[in-house]
Short mmCIF file of C-alpha atoms in Angstrom, two decimals:
data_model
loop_
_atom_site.label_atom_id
_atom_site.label_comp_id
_atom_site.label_asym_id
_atom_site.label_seq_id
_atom_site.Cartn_x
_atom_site.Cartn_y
_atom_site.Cartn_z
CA UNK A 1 7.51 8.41 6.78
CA UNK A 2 7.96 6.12 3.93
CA UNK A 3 5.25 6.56 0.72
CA UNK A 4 2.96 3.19 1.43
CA UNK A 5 2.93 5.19 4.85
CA UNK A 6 1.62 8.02 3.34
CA UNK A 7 -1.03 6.59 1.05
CA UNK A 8 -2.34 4.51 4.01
CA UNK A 9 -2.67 8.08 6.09
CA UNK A 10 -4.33 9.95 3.44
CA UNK A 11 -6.40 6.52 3.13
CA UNK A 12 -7.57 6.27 6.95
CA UNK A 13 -8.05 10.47 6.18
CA UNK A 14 -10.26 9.64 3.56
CA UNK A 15 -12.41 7.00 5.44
CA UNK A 16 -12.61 8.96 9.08
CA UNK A 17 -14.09 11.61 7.14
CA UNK A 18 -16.65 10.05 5.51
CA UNK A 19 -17.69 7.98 8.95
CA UNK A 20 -17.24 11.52 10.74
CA UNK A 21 -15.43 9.59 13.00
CA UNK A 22 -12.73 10.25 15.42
CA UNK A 23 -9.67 8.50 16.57
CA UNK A 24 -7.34 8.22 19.16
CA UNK A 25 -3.68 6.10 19.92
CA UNK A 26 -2.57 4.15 23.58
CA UNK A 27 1.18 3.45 22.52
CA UNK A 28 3.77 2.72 24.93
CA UNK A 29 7.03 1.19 22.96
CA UNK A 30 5.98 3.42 19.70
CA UNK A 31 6.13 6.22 21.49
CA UNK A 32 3.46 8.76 19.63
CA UNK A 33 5.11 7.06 16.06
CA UNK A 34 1.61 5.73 15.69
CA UNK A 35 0.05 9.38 16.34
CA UNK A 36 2.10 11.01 14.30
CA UNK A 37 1.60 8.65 11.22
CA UNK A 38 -2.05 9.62 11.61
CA UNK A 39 -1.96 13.44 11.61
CA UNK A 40 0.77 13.00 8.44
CA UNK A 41 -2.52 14.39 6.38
CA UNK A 42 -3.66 17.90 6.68
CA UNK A 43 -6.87 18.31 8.04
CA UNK A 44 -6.51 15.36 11.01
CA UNK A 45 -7.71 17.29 13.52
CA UNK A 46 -11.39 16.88 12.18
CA UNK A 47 -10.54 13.13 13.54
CA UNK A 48 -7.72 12.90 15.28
CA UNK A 49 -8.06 13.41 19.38
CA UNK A 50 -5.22 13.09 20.69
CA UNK A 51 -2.62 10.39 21.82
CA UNK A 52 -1.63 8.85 25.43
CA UNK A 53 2.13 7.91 25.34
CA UNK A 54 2.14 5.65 28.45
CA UNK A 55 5.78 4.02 28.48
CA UNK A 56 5.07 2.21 31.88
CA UNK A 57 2.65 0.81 33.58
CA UNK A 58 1.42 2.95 36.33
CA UNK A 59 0.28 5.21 33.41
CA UNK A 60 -1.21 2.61 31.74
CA UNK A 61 -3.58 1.88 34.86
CA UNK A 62 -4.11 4.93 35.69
CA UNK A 63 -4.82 7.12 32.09
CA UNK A 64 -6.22 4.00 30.07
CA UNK A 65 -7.88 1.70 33.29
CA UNK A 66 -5.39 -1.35 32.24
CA UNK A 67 -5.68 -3.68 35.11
CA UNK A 68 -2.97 -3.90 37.74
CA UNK A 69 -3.68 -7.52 37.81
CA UNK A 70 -3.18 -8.09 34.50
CA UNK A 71 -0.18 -6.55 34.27
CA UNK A 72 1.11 -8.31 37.03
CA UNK A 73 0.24 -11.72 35.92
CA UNK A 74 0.71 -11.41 31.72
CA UNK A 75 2.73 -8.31 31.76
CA UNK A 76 3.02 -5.34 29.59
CA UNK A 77 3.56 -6.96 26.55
CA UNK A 78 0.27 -9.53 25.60
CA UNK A 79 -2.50 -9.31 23.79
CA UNK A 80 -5.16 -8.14 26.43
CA UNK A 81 -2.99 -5.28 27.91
CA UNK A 82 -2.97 -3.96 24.15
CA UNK A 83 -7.19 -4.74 24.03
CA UNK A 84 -7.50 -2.65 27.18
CA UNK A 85 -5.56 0.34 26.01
CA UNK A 86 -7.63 0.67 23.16
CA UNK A 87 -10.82 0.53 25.50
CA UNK A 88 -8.94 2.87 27.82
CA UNK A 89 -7.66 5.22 25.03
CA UNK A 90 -11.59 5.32 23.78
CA UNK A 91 -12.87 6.27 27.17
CA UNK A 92 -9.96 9.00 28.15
CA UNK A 93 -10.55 10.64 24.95
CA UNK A 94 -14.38 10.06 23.66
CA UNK A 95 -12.61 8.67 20.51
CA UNK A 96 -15.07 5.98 18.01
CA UNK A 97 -11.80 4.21 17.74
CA UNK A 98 -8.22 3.98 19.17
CA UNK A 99 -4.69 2.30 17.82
CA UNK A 100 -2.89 0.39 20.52
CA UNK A 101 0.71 -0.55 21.03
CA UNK A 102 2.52 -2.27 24.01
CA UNK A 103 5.70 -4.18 23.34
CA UNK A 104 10.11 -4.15 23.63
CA UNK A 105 11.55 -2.82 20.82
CA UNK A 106 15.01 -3.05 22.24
CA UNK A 107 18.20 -3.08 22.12
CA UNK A 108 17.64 -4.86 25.54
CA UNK A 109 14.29 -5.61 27.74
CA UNK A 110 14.16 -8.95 26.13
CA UNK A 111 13.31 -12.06 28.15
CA UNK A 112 13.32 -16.27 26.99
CA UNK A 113 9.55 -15.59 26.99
CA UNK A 114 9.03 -12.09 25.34
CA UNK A 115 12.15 -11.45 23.32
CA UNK A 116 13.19 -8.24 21.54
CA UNK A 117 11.05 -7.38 18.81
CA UNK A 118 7.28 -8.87 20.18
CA UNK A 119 5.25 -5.81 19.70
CA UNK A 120 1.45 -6.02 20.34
CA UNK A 121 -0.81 -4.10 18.11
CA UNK A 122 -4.57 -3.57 18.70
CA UNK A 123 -7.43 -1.34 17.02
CA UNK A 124 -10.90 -0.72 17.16
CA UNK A 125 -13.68 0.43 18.64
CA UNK A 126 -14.18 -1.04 22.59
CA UNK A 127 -16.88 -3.20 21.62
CA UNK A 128 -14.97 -4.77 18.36
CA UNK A 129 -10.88 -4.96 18.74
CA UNK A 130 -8.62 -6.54 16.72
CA UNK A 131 -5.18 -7.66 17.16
CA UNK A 132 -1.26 -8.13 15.89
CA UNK A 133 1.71 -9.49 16.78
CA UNK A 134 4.89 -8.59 15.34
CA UNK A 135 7.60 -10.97 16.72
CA UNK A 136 11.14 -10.48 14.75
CA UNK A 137 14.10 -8.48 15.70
CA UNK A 138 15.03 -6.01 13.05
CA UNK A 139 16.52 -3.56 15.78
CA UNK A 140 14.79 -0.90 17.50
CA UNK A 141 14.97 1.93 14.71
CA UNK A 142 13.30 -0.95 12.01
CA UNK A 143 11.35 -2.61 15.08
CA UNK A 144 9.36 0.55 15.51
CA UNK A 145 8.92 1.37 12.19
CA UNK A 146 7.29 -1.97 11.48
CA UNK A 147 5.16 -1.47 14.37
CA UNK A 148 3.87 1.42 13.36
CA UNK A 149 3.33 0.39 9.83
CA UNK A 150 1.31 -2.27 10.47
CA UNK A 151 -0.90 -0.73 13.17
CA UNK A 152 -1.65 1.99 10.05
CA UNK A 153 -2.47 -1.12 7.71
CA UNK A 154 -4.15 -2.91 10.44
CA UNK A 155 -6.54 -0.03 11.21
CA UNK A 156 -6.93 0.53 7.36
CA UNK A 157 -8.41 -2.68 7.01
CA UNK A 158 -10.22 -2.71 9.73
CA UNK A 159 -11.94 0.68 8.35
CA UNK A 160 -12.36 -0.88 4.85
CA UNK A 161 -13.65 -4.39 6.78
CA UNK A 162 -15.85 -2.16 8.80
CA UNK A 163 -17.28 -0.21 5.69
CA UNK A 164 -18.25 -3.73 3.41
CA UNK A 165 -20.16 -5.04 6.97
CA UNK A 166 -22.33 -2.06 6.64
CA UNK A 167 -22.98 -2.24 3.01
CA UNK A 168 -24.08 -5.48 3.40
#
């Protein structure tokens, strides 16, 4: 893990424990990159859960509740299968919050209409989710990394978003 990776751990850290919250990661092409970015910082198991690597989609639908439908109509890779695997990862592990990602990181797995590279990101708690899409081709190594970067800065903000709404 790079350094801006580490501050932004130690940063999430800082804010879970103050909320005495918990969290929790759904990540399919990531594959527990996203989970282990968060437990980088000693001390994560005062808010860190636990992690559901579901790489296809009967694990999806049947760990996180991700409708069958849905994947059968949008597929894997769109923004409301990554909204339901935070809601799913939330329920399956009585998390406040959950990190989501659901996309191809390649080499191959690429179509016209999802190439290589479109990686949805989603965080949040189930009643207040917010999205990302990364869409470039770096290759898979860089692909993932990105991915996982920006579902740590993405939750971040969303923690430090979250925080100035309740001040207020």
């Amino acid at each position: 893990m790079d350094f801006e990776g580490k501050i932004i751990s130690r940063e999430i850290s800082q804010l879970l424990w103050e909320k005495e919250k918990s969290v929790s990661t759904a990540e399919s092409c990531t594959g527990g990159r996203i989970a282990e970015a968060v437990i980088a910082v000693p001390g994560a198991s005062k808010y860190f859960k636990g992690g559901i690597i579901c790489y296809v989609n009967e694990v999806k639908e049947n760990l996180l509740g991700v409708s069958h439908q849905l994947l059968e109509e949008k597929t894997a890779v769109c923004e409301e299968v990554a909204i339901e695997m935070v809601k799913g990862a939330c329920k399956a592990l009585n998390t406040d919050y959950a990190i989501a990602a659901t996309g191809i990181a390649g080499p191959a797995g690429g179509t016209k209409d999802i190439p290589v590279g479109t990686i949805w990101l989603a965080c949040g708690t189930p009643e207040k989710i917010v999205t990302c899409k990364v869409e470039e081709d770096h290759g898979r190594d860089i692909n993932l990394a990105i991915a996982t970067n920006t579902a740590m800065q993405m939750f971040f903000n969303y923690l430090k978003a979250e925080g100035t709404e309740n001040q207020a």
